[in-house]
Amino acid sequence: IWSIRPLPYCPLLRWSGFAPAESECAGVVTDMVWHAPGLLLFAADDQGYITVWEMHGVLERTLGSQSPKHQKSPSASPRGRHHGIPPPLRRCWRAHASGITEIRLLPDDLCLVTCSTDQNVCIWGFDGEWIGCLEQGRGSGKPLDLRPYHFMPADPKGPSSPLMQYRKQGM
């Protein structure tokens, strides 16, 4: 999950026994946000992608679940921990034309807000559904700091069609 470059430094992580997670979204992570109720990790990168990882299994393995299911697994260590198994990728989509600088959950934990170096602030559903963008009074002729904010609803020509489709795994 963590974009640590170069790869030899990966063992410095606490969870060094786990294989690095791979996805077609090959950017370097710039920000992350945790959704505790769904055990989801949302990672934003410098290429404009949002990647969603299902962390339930990783947390269960890392905390050393002692259930018989984990103890009998051939990939489990003697302490019941699995090694070399990356977390399942739930979804990855192109959210912005350039790098994402921040990603945040809205207070209701149902939507994400992202901002990017492409000068857009967008609102997203958890599965990549584009809800809209916040724009700052474009074309009003007022100085930038006096422009009102407007909500632009989802547009079929906008980024609501993710570039990559992933099958939902494990949910």
mmCIF file of C-alpha atoms in Angstrom:
data_model
loop_
_atom_site.group_PDB
_atom_site.id
_atom_site.type_symbol
_atom_site.label_atom_id
_atom_site.label_comp_id
_atom_site.label_asym_id
_atom_site.label_seq_id
_atom_site.Cartn_x
_atom_site.Cartn_y
_atom_site.Cartn_z
ATOM 1 C CA ILE A 1 0.000 0.000 0.000
ATOM 2 C CA TRP A 2 2.721 2.437 0.974
ATOM 3 C CA SER A 3 4.609 3.977 -1.906
ATOM 4 C CA ILE A 4 8.068 3.686 -0.429
ATOM 5 C CA ARG A 5 10.788 4.135 -2.981
ATOM 6 C CA PRO A 6 13.145 2.410 -3.460
ATOM 7 C CA LEU A 7 11.642 -0.953 -2.585
ATOM 8 C CA PRO A 8 14.590 -2.156 -0.410
ATOM 9 C CA TYR A 9 13.400 0.257 2.306
ATOM 10 C CA CYS A 10 10.094 -1.618 2.609
ATOM 11 C CA PRO A 11 11.328 -3.737 5.589
ATOM 12 C CA LEU A 12 11.475 -0.570 7.671
ATOM 13 C CA LEU A 13 7.695 -0.719 8.002
ATOM 14 C CA ARG A 14 6.063 -2.314 11.031
ATOM 15 C CA TRP A 15 4.254 -4.750 8.740
ATOM 16 C CA SER A 16 7.402 -5.654 6.848
ATOM 17 C CA GLY A 17 6.306 -9.262 6.347
ATOM 18 C CA PHE A 18 3.490 -8.307 3.994
ATOM 19 C CA ALA A 19 4.041 -8.061 0.265
ATOM 20 C CA PRO A 20 3.623 -4.587 -1.227
ATOM 21 C CA ALA A 21 0.184 -4.190 -2.751
ATOM 22 C CA GLU A 22 0.091 -3.680 -6.498
ATOM 23 C CA SER A 23 -2.409 -1.865 -8.690
ATOM 24 C CA GLU A 24 -2.479 -0.355 -12.149
ATOM 25 C CA CYS A 25 -2.558 3.041 -10.438
ATOM 26 C CA ALA A 26 1.215 3.417 -10.257
ATOM 27 C CA GLY A 27 1.519 6.836 -8.639
ATOM 28 C CA VAL A 28 3.170 7.794 -5.367
ATOM 29 C CA VAL A 29 0.709 8.180 -2.480
ATOM 30 C CA THR A 30 0.237 11.837 -1.512
ATOM 31 C CA ASP A 31 -2.541 11.519 1.092
ATOM 32 C CA MET A 32 -4.672 8.875 2.789
ATOM 33 C CA VAL A 33 -7.882 8.751 4.781
ATOM 34 C CA TRP A 34 -9.260 5.921 6.930
ATOM 35 C CA HIS A 35 -12.932 4.896 6.995
ATOM 36 C CA ALA A 36 -13.210 2.990 10.291
ATOM 37 C CA PRO A 37 -16.790 1.631 9.942
ATOM 38 C CA GLY A 38 -16.009 -0.033 6.601
ATOM 39 C CA LEU A 39 -12.329 -0.785 7.366
ATOM 40 C CA LEU A 40 -11.398 0.948 4.101
ATOM 41 C CA LEU A 41 -8.228 2.867 3.329
ATOM 42 C CA PHE A 42 -8.513 5.536 0.626
ATOM 43 C CA ALA A 43 -5.172 6.531 -0.922
ATOM 44 C CA ALA A 44 -4.712 9.490 -3.276
ATOM 45 C CA ASP A 45 -1.676 9.727 -5.545
ATOM 46 C CA ASP A 46 0.391 12.124 -7.600
ATOM 47 C CA GLN A 47 -1.178 10.894 -10.854
ATOM 48 C CA GLY A 48 -4.752 11.873 -9.871
ATOM 49 C CA TYR A 49 -6.009 8.413 -8.872
ATOM 50 C CA ILE A 50 -7.880 7.281 -5.779
ATOM 51 C CA THR A 51 -7.289 3.690 -4.695
ATOM 52 C CA VAL A 52 -9.513 1.952 -2.142
ATOM 53 C CA TRP A 53 -8.110 -0.968 -0.133
ATOM 54 C CA GLU A 54 -10.128 -3.371 2.031
ATOM 55 C CA MET A 55 -8.151 -3.623 5.245
ATOM 56 C CA HIS A 56 -10.241 -6.101 7.268
ATOM 57 C CA GLY A 57 -8.059 -9.114 6.476
ATOM 58 C CA VAL A 58 -4.787 -7.226 6.933
ATOM 59 C CA LEU A 59 -5.845 -5.908 10.328
ATOM 60 C CA GLU A 60 -7.054 -9.324 11.410
ATOM 61 C CA ARG A 61 -3.744 -10.928 10.372
ATOM 62 C CA THR A 62 -1.602 -8.134 11.836
ATOM 63 C CA LEU A 63 -3.363 -8.246 15.182
ATOM 64 C CA GLY A 64 -2.587 -11.967 15.305
ATOM 65 C CA SER A 65 -6.016 -13.563 15.081
ATOM 66 C CA GLN A 66 -5.835 -16.929 16.823
ATOM 67 C CA SER A 67 -8.837 -18.438 15.064
ATOM 68 C CA PRO A 68 -8.367 -22.054 13.878
ATOM 69 C CA LYS A 69 -8.906 -20.878 10.290
ATOM 70 C CA HIS A 70 -5.714 -18.790 10.414
ATOM 71 C CA GLN A 71 -3.620 -21.311 12.338
ATOM 72 C CA LYS A 72 -4.170 -24.059 9.761
ATOM 73 C CA SER A 73 -3.435 -21.880 6.740
ATOM 74 C CA PRO A 74 -0.266 -22.955 4.874
ATOM 75 C CA SER A 75 0.853 -19.318 4.473
ATOM 76 C CA ALA A 76 0.577 -18.577 8.198
ATOM 77 C CA SER A 77 3.573 -18.239 10.451
ATOM 78 C CA PRO A 78 3.712 -20.133 13.772
ATOM 79 C CA ARG A 79 2.132 -17.131 15.493
ATOM 80 C CA GLY A 80 -0.903 -17.253 13.172
ATOM 81 C CA ARG A 81 0.096 -14.286 11.022
ATOM 82 C CA HIS A 82 -0.052 -14.364 7.244
ATOM 83 C CA HIS A 83 2.915 -13.047 5.297
ATOM 84 C CA GLY A 84 3.182 -12.046 1.680
ATOM 85 C CA ILE A 85 -0.546 -11.408 1.222
ATOM 86 C CA PRO A 86 -1.401 -7.861 0.132
ATOM 87 C CA PRO A 87 -4.765 -6.323 1.020
ATOM 88 C CA PRO A 88 -7.546 -6.723 -1.567
ATOM 89 C CA LEU A 89 -7.994 -3.832 -3.955
ATOM 90 C CA ARG A 90 -11.613 -2.706 -3.898
ATOM 91 C CA ARG A 91 -11.542 0.080 -6.457
ATOM 92 C CA CYS A 92 -9.247 2.459 -8.325
ATOM 93 C CA TRP A 93 -10.379 5.414 -10.418
ATOM 94 C CA ARG A 94 -9.060 8.556 -12.062
ATOM 95 C CA ALA A 95 -10.323 11.449 -9.957
ATOM 96 C CA HIS A 96 -8.269 14.360 -11.304
ATOM 97 C CA ALA A 97 -6.186 15.315 -14.317
ATOM 98 C CA SER A 98 -3.118 15.830 -12.104
ATOM 99 C CA GLY A 99 -1.869 15.003 -8.610
ATOM 100 C CA ILE A 100 -4.251 14.938 -5.657
ATOM 101 C CA THR A 101 -3.010 17.048 -2.756
ATOM 102 C CA GLU A 102 -5.644 16.129 -0.144
ATOM 103 C CA ILE A 103 -8.427 13.633 0.409
ATOM 104 C CA ARG A 104 -10.949 13.903 3.253
ATOM 105 C CA LEU A 105 -14.129 12.178 4.401
ATOM 106 C CA LEU A 106 -17.232 14.311 4.775
ATOM 107 C CA PRO A 107 -18.673 14.250 8.335
ATOM 108 C CA ASP A 108 -21.411 11.768 7.357
ATOM 109 C CA ASP A 109 -18.731 9.237 6.241
ATOM 110 C CA LEU A 110 -20.546 8.710 2.943
ATOM 111 C CA CYS A 111 -18.541 10.908 0.580
ATOM 112 C CA LEU A 112 -14.958 11.935 -0.113
ATOM 113 C CA VAL A 113 -13.668 15.391 -0.970
ATOM 114 C CA THR A 114 -10.485 15.702 -3.018
ATOM 115 C CA CYS A 115 -8.441 18.671 -4.123
ATOM 116 C CA SER A 116 -5.802 18.610 -6.781
ATOM 117 C CA THR A 117 -3.120 20.587 -8.529
ATOM 118 C CA ASP A 118 -5.586 20.747 -11.455
ATOM 119 C CA GLN A 119 -7.332 23.457 -9.357
ATOM 120 C CA ASN A 120 -10.498 21.418 -8.758
ATOM 121 C CA VAL A 121 -12.193 20.295 -5.556
ATOM 122 C CA CYS A 122 -14.417 17.275 -6.240
ATOM 123 C CA ILE A 123 -16.881 15.208 -4.208
ATOM 124 C CA TRP A 124 -17.006 11.434 -4.699
ATOM 125 C CA GLY A 125 -19.036 8.452 -3.545
ATOM 126 C CA PHE A 126 -17.077 5.556 -2.042
ATOM 127 C CA ASP A 127 -17.198 3.517 -5.256
ATOM 128 C CA GLY A 128 -15.933 6.289 -7.518
ATOM 129 C CA GLU A 129 -19.256 7.901 -8.342
ATOM 130 C CA TRP A 130 -18.560 11.540 -9.214
ATOM 131 C CA ILE A 131 -21.037 13.716 -7.308
ATOM 132 C CA GLY A 132 -19.731 17.098 -8.402
ATOM 133 C CA CYS A 133 -17.079 19.795 -8.183
ATOM 134 C CA LEU A 134 -16.842 22.983 -6.206
ATOM 135 C CA GLU A 135 -15.930 25.914 -8.417
ATOM 136 C CA GLN A 136 -14.965 29.368 -7.366
ATOM 137 C CA GLY A 137 -17.112 31.889 -9.308
ATOM 138 C CA ARG A 138 -15.547 31.296 -12.720
ATOM 139 C CA GLY A 139 -16.289 34.059 -15.175
ATOM 140 C CA SER A 140 -17.726 36.489 -12.627
ATOM 141 C CA GLY A 141 -14.972 39.063 -13.200
ATOM 142 C CA LYS A 142 -14.523 39.557 -9.432
ATOM 143 C CA PRO A 143 -11.155 39.202 -7.713
ATOM 144 C CA LEU A 144 -10.439 35.612 -6.731
ATOM 145 C CA ASP A 145 -10.967 36.130 -2.991
ATOM 146 C CA LEU A 146 -14.440 37.664 -3.530
ATOM 147 C CA ARG A 147 -15.920 35.008 -5.799
ATOM 148 C CA PRO A 148 -18.778 32.916 -4.412
ATOM 149 C CA TYR A 149 -18.551 29.153 -4.437
ATOM 150 C CA HIS A 150 -20.935 27.231 -6.701
ATOM 151 C CA PHE A 151 -21.760 23.540 -6.779
ATOM 152 C CA MET A 152 -21.551 21.976 -10.220
ATOM 153 C CA PRO A 153 -23.611 18.740 -10.317
ATOM 154 C CA ALA A 154 -22.329 15.600 -12.001
ATOM 155 C CA ASP A 155 -22.033 15.877 -15.752
ATOM 156 C CA PRO A 156 -22.058 12.824 -18.064
ATOM 157 C CA LYS A 157 -19.024 14.310 -19.845
ATOM 158 C CA GLY A 158 -17.164 14.780 -16.544
ATOM 159 C CA PRO A 159 -14.897 12.351 -14.692
ATOM 160 C CA SER A 160 -17.837 10.233 -13.489
ATOM 161 C CA SER A 161 -16.732 7.389 -15.772
ATOM 162 C CA PRO A 162 -13.744 5.809 -14.007
ATOM 163 C CA LEU A 163 -10.905 4.793 -16.285
ATOM 164 C CA MET A 164 -10.424 1.493 -14.503
ATOM 165 C CA GLN A 165 -13.045 -0.977 -13.391
ATOM 166 C CA TYR A 166 -12.243 -3.455 -10.645
ATOM 167 C CA ARG A 167 -14.304 -6.305 -9.439
ATOM 168 C CA LYS A 168 -15.494 -5.911 -5.864
ATOM 169 C CA GLN A 169 -13.478 -8.382 -3.783
ATOM 170 C CA GLY A 170 -14.563 -9.836 -0.488
ATOM 171 C CA MET A 171 -17.466 -7.524 0.366
#
